[in-house]
Amino acid sequence: MTEDEDLLAHYVARGHEAWNTSLEATWLDYELRSYVASRLPAKRPLAVCNVGIGVGLWDDWLAHQVGGPIT
């Protein structure tokens, strides 16, 4: 399984939150993640901090991108 397939399986396993099930929300997530991913430094280890609210999907995604645990 590729990294993308792993990430997709993770999100599918989490279920669908009622506030975030539209096609538009999914597209926006894709666009935002593409934007951020293309700007992350290649050098590792890399620390990131997500300051916000929600169910932690960005935290999970950021940890996946930098290859570290969610703390």
Tab-separated table of C-alpha atoms in Angstrom:
chain	number	residue	atom	x	y	z
A	1	MET	CA	0.000	0.000	0.000
A	2	THR	CA	1.345	3.462	-0.893
A	3	GLU	CA	1.487	6.426	1.484
A	4	ASP	CA	-1.519	7.980	-0.244
A	5	GLU	CA	-3.484	4.747	0.073
A	6	ASP	CA	-2.537	4.522	3.765
A	7	LEU	CA	-3.711	8.075	4.333
A	8	LEU	CA	-6.974	7.477	2.470
A	9	ALA	CA	-7.622	4.314	4.499
A	10	HIS	CA	-6.988	6.265	7.685
A	11	TYR	CA	-9.534	8.950	6.762
A	12	VAL	CA	-12.123	6.416	5.634
A	13	ALA	CA	-11.715	4.543	8.920
A	14	ARG	CA	-12.358	7.753	10.875
A	15	GLY	CA	-15.779	8.114	9.288
A	16	HIS	CA	-17.461	11.152	7.869
A	17	GLU	CA	-18.181	14.119	10.064
A	18	ALA	CA	-21.530	15.718	9.275
A	19	TRP	CA	-19.931	19.141	8.742
A	20	ASN	CA	-17.415	17.916	6.214
A	21	THR	CA	-19.022	15.498	3.790
A	22	SER	CA	-19.640	17.683	0.746
A	23	LEU	CA	-17.717	17.350	-2.476
A	24	GLU	CA	-16.730	21.008	-2.150
A	25	ALA	CA	-15.230	20.456	1.315
A	26	THR	CA	-13.262	17.480	0.023
A	27	TRP	CA	-11.961	19.500	-2.911
A	28	LEU	CA	-10.956	22.375	-0.613
A	29	ASP	CA	-9.090	19.947	1.677
A	30	TYR	CA	-7.237	18.577	-1.348
A	31	GLU	CA	-6.306	22.053	-2.596
A	32	LEU	CA	-5.171	23.268	0.831
A	33	ARG	CA	-3.093	20.159	1.488
A	34	SER	CA	-1.506	20.364	-1.953
A	35	TYR	CA	-0.605	24.000	-1.291
A	36	VAL	CA	0.903	23.285	2.132
A	37	ALA	CA	2.671	20.066	1.056
A	38	SER	CA	4.426	21.835	-1.822
A	39	ARG	CA	5.816	24.397	0.633
A	40	LEU	CA	7.057	22.090	3.400
A	41	PRO	CA	10.847	21.948	3.636
A	42	ALA	CA	12.370	18.670	2.464
A	43	LYS	CA	14.811	18.605	5.389
A	44	ARG	CA	13.824	16.186	8.160
A	45	PRO	CA	13.214	16.010	11.039
A	46	LEU	CA	10.619	18.711	10.729
A	47	ALA	CA	8.395	20.016	13.496
A	48	VAL	CA	4.972	21.450	12.746
A	49	CYS	CA	2.339	23.042	14.914
A	50	ASN	CA	-1.326	23.213	13.994
A	51	VAL	CA	-3.111	25.833	16.046
A	52	GLY	CA	-6.832	25.552	15.511
A	53	ILE	CA	-10.004	23.685	16.242
A	54	GLY	CA	-11.614	20.612	14.824
A	55	VAL	CA	-11.373	16.863	15.007
A	56	GLY	CA	-7.653	16.612	14.289
A	57	LEU	CA	-7.636	15.781	10.585
A	58	TRP	CA	-5.005	18.456	9.889
A	59	ASP	CA	-2.923	17.172	12.799
A	60	ASP	CA	-3.063	13.657	11.378
A	61	TRP	CA	-2.199	14.893	7.894
A	62	LEU	CA	0.698	17.055	9.101
A	63	ALA	CA	2.134	14.174	11.131
A	64	HIS	CA	1.834	11.920	8.093
A	65	GLN	CA	3.634	14.482	5.921
A	66	VAL	CA	6.568	14.954	8.279
A	67	GLY	CA	6.739	11.305	9.320
A	68	GLY	CA	6.318	11.832	13.033
A	69	PRO	CA	3.937	11.055	15.846
A	70	ILE	CA	1.044	13.273	16.824
A	71	THR	CA	1.807	14.805	20.204
